[in-house]
Amino acid sequence: MIRDKNVNQVNKIFIYLIFVIISFFVIYPLVYVVSGAFAPGNSMASLNIVPFLDGFTLSHFTHLFTRTDYGKWFLNTLIISVETSLATIIVASLSAYVFSRFQFKFKKPFLMSLLILQIFPSFVGMIAIYVILLRIGGLDTLWGLVLVYVAGNIPYNTWLVKNYMDTVSRNLDEAARIDGAGHFRTFFQIILPIARPIITFLGITSFTAPWMDFIFPKMVLRSVDKQTLALGLFSFVTDKKNEFTVFAAGSLLVAVPFVIFFIITQKTLVTSFGGAAVKE
């Protein structure tokens, strides 16, 4: 008994030690970036290896909002991300409802085509995307970039939401039809509230993707007043500039919307996949 107890204690100590080491490697870079955002000077390489020993200043944040267009970058990125998230939720949820609740010709081929489209990386179609946006007047516009993101989000997210809706009992649909509800009313008043956990997850993922994307904004946007956060922050760390601490300050502010969104939706996220309705 004593030997088994000692072995269990050694195992616990070993497990805790592994967790501490993993936590250190995960948390330390984040803490170091935070300390760099408040440290004097421009270089991150000259900072002390121990965070927050180089002093404290808010000059980098002041520089962002007084000498750069950071506020404009933030607003542009917020508009793109919010519009992408809302459009993805509407299109993907409606498409998922159709595939989940209706039987029609070529249903399986359509579903397989969505899955196959998701296999190919988005970079494969960059030339085609550029030509299409050029012909419809979408280059150097925020709505053109939103269109690109929404089109890329539809295939996988339709599958994701459809699989969740398949678990919702069809008895709810039948009960709604008996009460005289049409398909749209059934979708918005019955299915959508039940699917709120997956819709919340979909909103987060579709918001996150364009928030710090660099490739597509670099391809689509040309004007200075239409730059996003990724493009603007990258300008601080080019060959001609070495403002890594300002870059760290701007990167720190990028996380603010995610923290706020998580605080608002954490209850839904925690209980998201616990089963929200009767299942068949």
PDB file of C-alpha atoms in Angstrom:
ATOM      1  CA  MET A   1       0.000   0.000   0.000  1.00  0.00           C
ATOM      2  CA  ILE A   2       2.760   2.415   0.971  1.00  0.00           C
ATOM      3  CA  ARG A   3       4.683   1.554  -2.195  1.00  0.00           C
ATOM      4  CA  ASP A   4       1.615   2.112  -4.386  1.00  0.00           C
ATOM      5  CA  LYS A   5       0.977   5.435  -2.660  1.00  0.00           C
ATOM      6  CA  ASN A   6       4.563   6.547  -3.281  1.00  0.00           C
ATOM      7  CA  VAL A   7       4.319   5.504  -6.938  1.00  0.00           C
ATOM      8  CA  ASN A   8       1.120   7.536  -7.347  1.00  0.00           C
ATOM      9  CA  GLN A   9       2.759  10.596  -5.789  1.00  0.00           C
ATOM     10  CA  VAL A  10       5.765  10.249  -8.111  1.00  0.00           C
ATOM     11  CA  ASN A  11       3.429   9.954 -11.103  1.00  0.00           C
ATOM     12  CA  LYS A  12       1.506  13.072 -10.042  1.00  0.00           C
ATOM     13  CA  ILE A  13       4.726  15.037  -9.591  1.00  0.00           C
ATOM     14  CA  PHE A  14       5.934  13.897 -13.007  1.00  0.00           C
ATOM     15  CA  ILE A  15       2.630  14.881 -14.665  1.00  0.00           C
ATOM     16  CA  TYR A  16       2.595  18.279 -12.949  1.00  0.00           C
ATOM     17  CA  LEU A  17       6.186  18.861 -14.033  1.00  0.00           C
ATOM     18  CA  ILE A  18       5.294  18.140 -17.651  1.00  0.00           C
ATOM     19  CA  PHE A  19       2.334  20.534 -17.449  1.00  0.00           C
ATOM     20  CA  VAL A  20       4.511  23.261 -15.956  1.00  0.00           C
ATOM     21  CA  ILE A  21       7.106  22.880 -18.714  1.00  0.00           C
ATOM     22  CA  ILE A  22       4.451  22.932 -21.453  1.00  0.00           C
ATOM     23  CA  SER A  23       2.744  25.954 -19.868  1.00  0.00           C
ATOM     24  CA  PHE A  24       6.066  27.783 -19.703  1.00  0.00           C
ATOM     25  CA  PHE A  25       6.765  27.291 -23.414  1.00  0.00           C
ATOM     26  CA  VAL A  26       3.220  28.390 -24.285  1.00  0.00           C
ATOM     27  CA  ILE A  27       2.868  31.362 -21.940  1.00  0.00           C
ATOM     28  CA  TYR A  28       6.414  32.783 -22.007  1.00  0.00           C
ATOM     29  CA  PRO A  29       6.305  34.049 -25.644  1.00  0.00           C
ATOM     30  CA  LEU A  30       2.972  35.749 -24.955  1.00  0.00           C
ATOM     31  CA  VAL A  31       4.263  37.400 -21.790  1.00  0.00           C
ATOM     32  CA  TYR A  32       7.416  38.467 -23.639  1.00  0.00           C
ATOM     33  CA  VAL A  33       5.372  40.143 -26.384  1.00  0.00           C
ATOM     34  CA  VAL A  34       3.298  41.946 -23.751  1.00  0.00           C
ATOM     35  CA  SER A  35       6.450  43.171 -22.021  1.00  0.00           C
ATOM     36  CA  GLY A  36       7.853  44.302 -25.375  1.00  0.00           C
ATOM     37  CA  ALA A  37       4.712  46.332 -26.047  1.00  0.00           C
ATOM     38  CA  PHE A  38       5.380  48.365 -22.875  1.00  0.00           C
ATOM     39  CA  ALA A  39       9.199  48.441 -23.082  1.00  0.00           C
ATOM     40  CA  PRO A  40      11.100  51.571 -24.211  1.00  0.00           C
ATOM     41  CA  GLY A  41      12.977  51.474 -27.504  1.00  0.00           C
ATOM     42  CA  ASN A  42      12.213  49.807 -30.817  1.00  0.00           C
ATOM     43  CA  SER A  43      14.104  46.510 -30.735  1.00  0.00           C
ATOM     44  CA  MET A  44      12.810  43.293 -29.214  1.00  0.00           C
ATOM     45  CA  ALA A  45      16.222  41.599 -29.464  1.00  0.00           C
ATOM     46  CA  SER A  46      17.759  43.996 -26.938  1.00  0.00           C
ATOM     47  CA  LEU A  47      15.106  43.307 -24.288  1.00  0.00           C
ATOM     48  CA  ASN A  48      15.949  41.483 -21.099  1.00  0.00           C
ATOM     49  CA  ILE A  49      15.194  37.783 -21.173  1.00  0.00           C
ATOM     50  CA  VAL A  50      13.138  38.303 -18.016  1.00  0.00           C
ATOM     51  CA  PRO A  51       9.953  40.188 -18.984  1.00  0.00           C
ATOM     52  CA  PHE A  52       9.150  43.676 -17.655  1.00  0.00           C
ATOM     53  CA  LEU A  53      12.708  44.471 -16.455  1.00  0.00           C
ATOM     54  CA  ASP A  54      13.384  47.045 -19.186  1.00  0.00           C
ATOM     55  CA  GLY A  55      10.997  49.711 -17.917  1.00  0.00           C
ATOM     56  CA  PHE A  56       7.450  50.737 -18.694  1.00  0.00           C
ATOM     57  CA  THR A  57       6.059  53.150 -21.270  1.00  0.00           C
ATOM     58  CA  LEU A  58       2.825  53.793 -23.154  1.00  0.00           C
ATOM     59  CA  SER A  59       4.561  55.654 -25.972  1.00  0.00           C
ATOM     60  CA  HIS A  60       4.102  52.802 -28.437  1.00  0.00           C
ATOM     61  CA  PHE A  61       0.335  52.873 -28.029  1.00  0.00           C
ATOM     62  CA  THR A  62       0.347  56.656 -28.340  1.00  0.00           C
ATOM     63  CA  HIS A  63       2.432  56.327 -31.485  1.00  0.00           C
ATOM     64  CA  LEU A  64      -0.083  53.902 -32.988  1.00  0.00           C
ATOM     65  CA  PHE A  65      -3.066  56.226 -32.627  1.00  0.00           C
ATOM     66  CA  THR A  66      -1.358  59.575 -33.278  1.00  0.00           C
ATOM     67  CA  ARG A  67       1.261  58.886 -35.949  1.00  0.00           C
ATOM     68  CA  THR A  68      -0.233  55.967 -37.857  1.00  0.00           C
ATOM     69  CA  ASP A  69      -3.604  54.956 -39.306  1.00  0.00           C
ATOM     70  CA  TYR A  70      -4.011  52.127 -36.794  1.00  0.00           C
ATOM     71  CA  GLY A  71      -7.576  53.188 -35.968  1.00  0.00           C
ATOM     72  CA  LYS A  72      -8.486  53.028 -39.663  1.00  0.00           C
ATOM     73  CA  TRP A  73      -6.819  49.626 -40.036  1.00  0.00           C
ATOM     74  CA  PHE A  74      -8.681  48.345 -37.015  1.00  0.00           C
ATOM     75  CA  LEU A  75     -12.030  49.617 -38.319  1.00  0.00           C
ATOM     76  CA  ASN A  76     -11.472  48.154 -41.795  1.00  0.00           C
ATOM     77  CA  THR A  77     -10.537  44.762 -40.354  1.00  0.00           C
ATOM     78  CA  LEU A  78     -13.494  44.845 -37.964  1.00  0.00           C
ATOM     79  CA  ILE A  79     -15.910  45.609 -40.812  1.00  0.00           C
ATOM     80  CA  ILE A  80     -14.487  42.801 -42.951  1.00  0.00           C
ATOM     81  CA  SER A  81     -14.528  40.260 -40.115  1.00  0.00           C
ATOM     82  CA  VAL A  82     -18.034  41.107 -38.869  1.00  0.00           C
ATOM     83  CA  GLU A  83     -19.547  41.104 -42.363  1.00  0.00           C
ATOM     84  CA  THR A  84     -17.786  37.833 -43.170  1.00  0.00           C
ATOM     85  CA  SER A  85     -19.017  36.250 -39.958  1.00  0.00           C
ATOM     86  CA  LEU A  86     -22.634  37.352 -40.434  1.00  0.00           C
ATOM     87  CA  ALA A  87     -22.754  36.385 -44.115  1.00  0.00           C
ATOM     88  CA  THR A  88     -21.163  33.004 -43.393  1.00  0.00           C
ATOM     89  CA  ILE A  89     -23.664  32.283 -40.623  1.00  0.00           C
ATOM     90  CA  ILE A  90     -26.647  33.167 -42.834  1.00  0.00           C
ATOM     91  CA  VAL A  91     -25.514  31.331 -45.964  1.00  0.00           C
ATOM     92  CA  ALA A  92     -24.029  28.262 -44.243  1.00  0.00           C
ATOM     93  CA  SER A  93     -26.952  27.773 -41.836  1.00  0.00           C
ATOM     94  CA  LEU A  94     -29.585  28.092 -44.575  1.00  0.00           C
ATOM     95  CA  SER A  95     -27.642  25.745 -46.843  1.00  0.00           C
ATOM     96  CA  ALA A  96     -27.180  23.278 -44.002  1.00  0.00           C
ATOM     97  CA  TYR A  97     -30.914  23.361 -43.236  1.00  0.00           C
ATOM     98  CA  VAL A  98     -31.756  22.594 -46.864  1.00  0.00           C
ATOM     99  CA  PHE A  99     -29.323  19.670 -47.011  1.00  0.00           C
ATOM    100  CA  SER A 100     -30.415  18.374 -43.621  1.00  0.00           C
ATOM    101  CA  ARG A 101     -34.187  18.547 -44.014  1.00  0.00           C
ATOM    102  CA  PHE A 102     -34.959  18.208 -47.741  1.00  0.00           C
ATOM    103  CA  GLN A 103     -34.598  15.382 -50.211  1.00  0.00           C
ATOM    104  CA  PHE A 104     -33.878  16.411 -53.788  1.00  0.00           C
ATOM    105  CA  LYS A 105     -32.087  15.194 -56.882  1.00  0.00           C
ATOM    106  CA  PHE A 106     -28.264  15.321 -56.853  1.00  0.00           C
ATOM    107  CA  LYS A 107     -28.218  15.960 -53.120  1.00  0.00           C
ATOM    108  CA  LYS A 108     -25.297  13.616 -52.465  1.00  0.00           C
ATOM    109  CA  PRO A 109     -23.247  14.871 -55.453  1.00  0.00           C
ATOM    110  CA  PHE A 110     -23.727  18.447 -54.216  1.00  0.00           C
ATOM    111  CA  LEU A 111     -22.548  17.483 -50.735  1.00  0.00           C
ATOM    112  CA  MET A 112     -19.550  15.645 -52.131  1.00  0.00           C
ATOM    113  CA  SER A 113     -18.675  18.609 -54.329  1.00  0.00           C
ATOM    114  CA  LEU A 114     -18.654  20.850 -51.265  1.00  0.00           C
ATOM    115  CA  LEU A 115     -16.316  18.421 -49.538  1.00  0.00           C
ATOM    116  CA  ILE A 116     -14.032  18.175 -52.563  1.00  0.00           C
ATOM    117  CA  LEU A 117     -13.877  21.963 -52.902  1.00  0.00           C
ATOM    118  CA  GLN A 118     -12.651  22.202 -49.322  1.00  0.00           C
ATOM    119  CA  ILE A 119      -9.761  19.836 -50.037  1.00  0.00           C
ATOM    120  CA  PHE A 120      -8.026  22.274 -52.360  1.00  0.00           C
ATOM    121  CA  PRO A 121      -6.119  25.123 -50.674  1.00  0.00           C
ATOM    122  CA  SER A 122      -7.367  28.637 -51.345  1.00  0.00           C
ATOM    123  CA  PHE A 123      -4.060  29.599 -52.949  1.00  0.00           C
ATOM    124  CA  VAL A 124      -4.848  27.371 -55.934  1.00  0.00           C
ATOM    125  CA  GLY A 125      -7.595  29.739 -57.059  1.00  0.00           C
ATOM    126  CA  MET A 126      -5.868  33.039 -56.337  1.00  0.00           C
ATOM    127  CA  ILE A 127      -5.426  33.946 -60.015  1.00  0.00           C
ATOM    128  CA  ALA A 128      -9.057  33.114 -60.774  1.00  0.00           C
ATOM    129  CA  ILE A 129     -10.186  35.081 -57.728  1.00  0.00           C
ATOM    130  CA  TYR A 130      -8.157  38.092 -58.854  1.00  0.00           C
ATOM    131  CA  VAL A 131      -9.628  37.973 -62.383  1.00  0.00           C
ATOM    132  CA  ILE A 132     -13.201  37.590 -61.107  1.00  0.00           C
ATOM    133  CA  LEU A 133     -12.843  40.500 -58.691  1.00  0.00           C
ATOM    134  CA  LEU A 134     -11.294  42.601 -61.451  1.00  0.00           C
ATOM    135  CA  ARG A 135     -14.245  41.970 -63.756  1.00  0.00           C
ATOM    136  CA  ILE A 136     -16.944  42.647 -61.158  1.00  0.00           C
ATOM    137  CA  GLY A 137     -15.193  45.718 -59.727  1.00  0.00           C
ATOM    138  CA  GLY A 138     -14.309  44.078 -56.428  1.00  0.00           C
ATOM    139  CA  LEU A 139     -10.598  44.885 -56.372  1.00  0.00           C
ATOM    140  CA  ASP A 140      -9.487  47.413 -53.758  1.00  0.00           C
ATOM    141  CA  THR A 141     -12.845  47.176 -51.969  1.00  0.00           C
ATOM    142  CA  LEU A 142     -13.761  45.774 -48.593  1.00  0.00           C
ATOM    143  CA  TRP A 143     -16.832  44.003 -49.955  1.00  0.00           C
ATOM    144  CA  GLY A 144     -14.688  42.212 -52.521  1.00  0.00           C
ATOM    145  CA  LEU A 145     -12.522  40.806 -49.746  1.00  0.00           C
ATOM    146  CA  VAL A 146     -15.634  39.801 -47.783  1.00  0.00           C
ATOM    147  CA  LEU A 147     -16.920  37.976 -50.861  1.00  0.00           C
ATOM    148  CA  VAL A 148     -13.675  35.989 -51.089  1.00  0.00           C
ATOM    149  CA  TYR A 149     -13.808  34.953 -47.433  1.00  0.00           C
ATOM    150  CA  VAL A 150     -17.494  33.997 -47.505  1.00  0.00           C
ATOM    151  CA  ALA A 151     -17.032  31.892 -50.638  1.00  0.00           C
ATOM    152  CA  GLY A 152     -14.163  30.058 -48.963  1.00  0.00           C
ATOM    153  CA  ASN A 153     -16.130  29.504 -45.754  1.00  0.00           C
ATOM    154  CA  ILE A 154     -19.263  27.987 -47.268  1.00  0.00           C
ATOM    155  CA  PRO A 155     -18.194  24.393 -48.134  1.00  0.00           C
ATOM    156  CA  TYR A 156     -16.780  23.177 -44.813  1.00  0.00           C
ATOM    157  CA  ASN A 157     -19.133  25.192 -42.612  1.00  0.00           C
ATOM    158  CA  THR A 158     -22.185  23.906 -44.482  1.00  0.00           C
ATOM    159  CA  TRP A 159     -21.059  20.364 -43.712  1.00  0.00           C
ATOM    160  CA  LEU A 160     -20.352  21.290 -40.095  1.00  0.00           C
ATOM    161  CA  VAL A 161     -23.751  22.864 -39.412  1.00  0.00           C
ATOM    162  CA  LYS A 162     -25.591  20.169 -41.406  1.00  0.00           C
ATOM    163  CA  ASN A 163     -24.095  17.413 -39.265  1.00  0.00           C
ATOM    164  CA  TYR A 164     -25.263  19.246 -36.151  1.00  0.00           C
ATOM    165  CA  MET A 165     -28.768  19.800 -37.535  1.00  0.00           C
ATOM    166  CA  ASP A 166     -28.994  16.110 -38.422  1.00  0.00           C
ATOM    167  CA  THR A 167     -28.918  15.344 -34.687  1.00  0.00           C
ATOM    168  CA  VAL A 168     -31.969  17.531 -34.025  1.00  0.00           C
ATOM    169  CA  SER A 169     -35.154  15.477 -33.902  1.00  0.00           C
ATOM    170  CA  ARG A 170     -37.404  15.824 -36.913  1.00  0.00           C
ATOM    171  CA  ASN A 171     -40.361  15.568 -34.539  1.00  0.00           C
ATOM    172  CA  LEU A 172     -39.807  19.248 -33.805  1.00  0.00           C
ATOM    173  CA  ASP A 173     -40.279  20.047 -37.506  1.00  0.00           C
ATOM    174  CA  GLU A 174     -43.436  17.961 -37.668  1.00  0.00           C
ATOM    175  CA  ALA A 175     -44.839  19.630 -34.556  1.00  0.00           C
ATOM    176  CA  ALA A 176     -44.128  23.055 -36.058  1.00  0.00           C
ATOM    177  CA  ARG A 177     -45.857  22.117 -39.329  1.00  0.00           C
ATOM    178  CA  ILE A 178     -48.892  20.869 -37.402  1.00  0.00           C
ATOM    179  CA  ASP A 179     -49.071  24.303 -35.769  1.00  0.00           C
ATOM    180  CA  GLY A 180     -49.049  25.894 -39.206  1.00  0.00           C
ATOM    181  CA  ALA A 181     -45.432  27.005 -39.385  1.00  0.00           C
ATOM    182  CA  GLY A 182     -43.712  27.197 -42.763  1.00  0.00           C
ATOM    183  CA  HIS A 183     -40.135  26.259 -43.514  1.00  0.00           C
ATOM    184  CA  PHE A 184     -38.709  29.711 -42.808  1.00  0.00           C
ATOM    185  CA  ARG A 185     -40.560  30.015 -39.513  1.00  0.00           C
ATOM    186  CA  THR A 186     -39.468  26.515 -38.519  1.00  0.00           C
ATOM    187  CA  PHE A 187     -35.880  27.367 -39.360  1.00  0.00           C
ATOM    188  CA  PHE A 188     -35.725  30.708 -37.552  1.00  0.00           C
ATOM    189  CA  GLN A 189     -37.877  29.874 -34.519  1.00  0.00           C
ATOM    190  CA  ILE A 190     -37.143  26.173 -33.960  1.00  0.00           C
ATOM    191  CA  ILE A 191     -33.942  24.965 -35.605  1.00  0.00           C
ATOM    192  CA  LEU A 192     -31.792  28.089 -35.325  1.00  0.00           C
ATOM    193  CA  PRO A 193     -32.221  28.530 -31.536  1.00  0.00           C
ATOM    194  CA  ILE A 194     -31.388  24.862 -30.996  1.00  0.00           C
ATOM    195  CA  ALA A 195     -28.339  25.181 -33.244  1.00  0.00           C
ATOM    196  CA  ARG A 196     -27.104  28.250 -31.374  1.00  0.00           C
ATOM    197  CA  PRO A 197     -23.983  26.471 -30.015  1.00  0.00           C
ATOM    198  CA  ILE A 198     -22.708  25.495 -33.455  1.00  0.00           C
ATOM    199  CA  ILE A 199     -23.751  28.889 -34.847  1.00  0.00           C
ATOM    200  CA  THR A 200     -21.703  30.586 -32.124  1.00  0.00           C
ATOM    201  CA  PHE A 201     -18.726  28.403 -32.950  1.00  0.00           C
ATOM    202  CA  LEU A 202     -19.213  29.189 -36.640  1.00  0.00           C
ATOM    203  CA  GLY A 203     -19.327  32.903 -35.885  1.00  0.00           C
ATOM    204  CA  ILE A 204     -16.038  32.747 -33.978  1.00  0.00           C
ATOM    205  CA  THR A 205     -14.156  30.753 -36.603  1.00  0.00           C
ATOM    206  CA  SER A 206     -15.417  32.831 -39.525  1.00  0.00           C
ATOM    207  CA  PHE A 207     -14.527  36.021 -37.625  1.00  0.00           C
ATOM    208  CA  THR A 208     -11.046  34.812 -36.703  1.00  0.00           C
ATOM    209  CA  ALA A 209      -9.941  33.803 -40.210  1.00  0.00           C
ATOM    210  CA  PRO A 210     -10.004  37.260 -41.848  1.00  0.00           C
ATOM    211  CA  TRP A 211      -8.989  39.131 -38.685  1.00  0.00           C
ATOM    212  CA  MET A 212      -5.252  38.680 -39.213  1.00  0.00           C
ATOM    213  CA  ASP A 213      -5.105  37.264 -42.746  1.00  0.00           C
ATOM    214  CA  PHE A 214      -2.335  38.778 -44.832  1.00  0.00           C
ATOM    215  CA  ILE A 215      -2.341  37.032 -48.227  1.00  0.00           C
ATOM    216  CA  PHE A 216      -5.772  37.959 -49.574  1.00  0.00           C
ATOM    217  CA  PRO A 217      -5.766  41.577 -48.300  1.00  0.00           C
ATOM    218  CA  LYS A 218      -2.351  41.970 -49.952  1.00  0.00           C
ATOM    219  CA  MET A 219      -3.808  40.703 -53.233  1.00  0.00           C
ATOM    220  CA  VAL A 220      -7.143  42.530 -53.175  1.00  0.00           C
ATOM    221  CA  LEU A 221      -6.484  45.850 -51.429  1.00  0.00           C
ATOM    222  CA  ARG A 222      -4.378  48.624 -52.940  1.00  0.00           C
ATOM    223  CA  SER A 223      -5.363  51.926 -51.330  1.00  0.00           C
ATOM    224  CA  VAL A 224      -3.721  53.107 -48.122  1.00  0.00           C
ATOM    225  CA  ASP A 225      -7.074  53.973 -46.546  1.00  0.00           C
ATOM    226  CA  LYS A 226      -8.327  50.410 -47.087  1.00  0.00           C
ATOM    227  CA  GLN A 227      -5.460  48.574 -45.404  1.00  0.00           C
ATOM    228  CA  THR A 228      -6.164  45.971 -42.745  1.00  0.00           C
ATOM    229  CA  LEU A 229      -4.373  45.314 -39.468  1.00  0.00           C
ATOM    230  CA  ALA A 230      -2.130  42.647 -40.971  1.00  0.00           C
ATOM    231  CA  LEU A 231      -0.950  44.927 -43.764  1.00  0.00           C
ATOM    232  CA  GLY A 232      -0.524  47.901 -41.475  1.00  0.00           C
ATOM    233  CA  LEU A 233       1.373  46.033 -38.765  1.00  0.00           C
ATOM    234  CA  PHE A 234       3.648  44.413 -41.324  1.00  0.00           C
ATOM    235  CA  SER A 235       4.790  47.880 -42.385  1.00  0.00           C
ATOM    236  CA  PHE A 236       6.496  48.277 -38.982  1.00  0.00           C
ATOM    237  CA  VAL A 237       8.864  45.341 -39.509  1.00  0.00           C
ATOM    238  CA  THR A 238      10.036  45.720 -43.106  1.00  0.00           C
ATOM    239  CA  ASP A 239      13.593  46.208 -44.335  1.00  0.00           C
ATOM    240  CA  LYS A 240      13.210  49.959 -43.973  1.00  0.00           C
ATOM    241  CA  LYS A 241      11.692  49.862 -40.475  1.00  0.00           C
ATOM    242  CA  ASN A 242      12.603  48.076 -37.277  1.00  0.00           C
ATOM    243  CA  GLU A 243       9.758  49.037 -34.933  1.00  0.00           C
ATOM    244  CA  PHE A 244       9.172  45.649 -33.338  1.00  0.00           C
ATOM    245  CA  THR A 245       7.955  47.065 -30.037  1.00  0.00           C
ATOM    246  CA  VAL A 246       5.326  49.143 -31.846  1.00  0.00           C
ATOM    247  CA  PHE A 247       4.406  45.983 -33.740  1.00  0.00           C
ATOM    248  CA  ALA A 248       4.039  44.183 -30.378  1.00  0.00           C
ATOM    249  CA  ALA A 249       1.772  46.948 -29.064  1.00  0.00           C
ATOM    250  CA  GLY A 250      -0.437  46.752 -32.133  1.00  0.00           C
ATOM    251  CA  SER A 251      -0.550  42.963 -31.936  1.00  0.00           C
ATOM    252  CA  LEU A 252      -1.599  43.177 -28.295  1.00  0.00           C
ATOM    253  CA  LEU A 253      -4.603  45.322 -29.195  1.00  0.00           C
ATOM    254  CA  VAL A 254      -5.584  42.807 -31.882  1.00  0.00           C
ATOM    255  CA  ALA A 255      -6.549  40.345 -29.139  1.00  0.00           C
ATOM    256  CA  VAL A 256      -9.069  42.725 -27.521  1.00  0.00           C
ATOM    257  CA  PRO A 257     -12.102  41.744 -29.685  1.00  0.00           C
ATOM    258  CA  PHE A 258     -11.455  38.056 -29.035  1.00  0.00           C
ATOM    259  CA  VAL A 259     -11.315  38.580 -25.276  1.00  0.00           C
ATOM    260  CA  ILE A 260     -14.576  40.556 -25.331  1.00  0.00           C
ATOM    261  CA  PHE A 261     -16.266  38.007 -27.586  1.00  0.00           C
ATOM    262  CA  PHE A 262     -15.141  35.113 -25.388  1.00  0.00           C
ATOM    263  CA  ILE A 263     -16.439  36.813 -22.243  1.00  0.00           C
ATOM    264  CA  ILE A 264     -19.827  37.321 -23.898  1.00  0.00           C
ATOM    265  CA  THR A 265     -20.135  33.822 -25.357  1.00  0.00           C
ATOM    266  CA  GLN A 266     -18.201  31.682 -22.882  1.00  0.00           C
ATOM    267  CA  LYS A 267     -21.371  30.171 -21.360  1.00  0.00           C
ATOM    268  CA  THR A 268     -22.596  29.115 -24.792  1.00  0.00           C
ATOM    269  CA  LEU A 269     -19.192  27.736 -25.720  1.00  0.00           C
ATOM    270  CA  VAL A 270     -18.832  25.722 -22.526  1.00  0.00           C
ATOM    271  CA  THR A 271     -22.246  24.109 -22.970  1.00  0.00           C
ATOM    272  CA  SER A 272     -22.073  24.103 -26.763  1.00  0.00           C
ATOM    273  CA  PHE A 273     -21.916  20.432 -27.601  1.00  0.00           C
ATOM    274  CA  GLY A 274     -23.737  19.083 -24.581  1.00  0.00           C
ATOM    275  CA  GLY A 275     -26.868  18.291 -26.550  1.00  0.00           C
ATOM    276  CA  ALA A 276     -29.439  21.045 -26.863  1.00  0.00           C
ATOM    277  CA  ALA A 277     -32.466  19.068 -28.048  1.00  0.00           C
ATOM    278  CA  VAL A 278     -34.093  15.678 -28.213  1.00  0.00           C
ATOM    279  CA  LYS A 279     -32.191  13.424 -30.613  1.00  0.00           C
ATOM    280  CA  GLU A 280     -33.582  10.647 -32.744  1.00  0.00           C
TER     281      GLU A 280
END
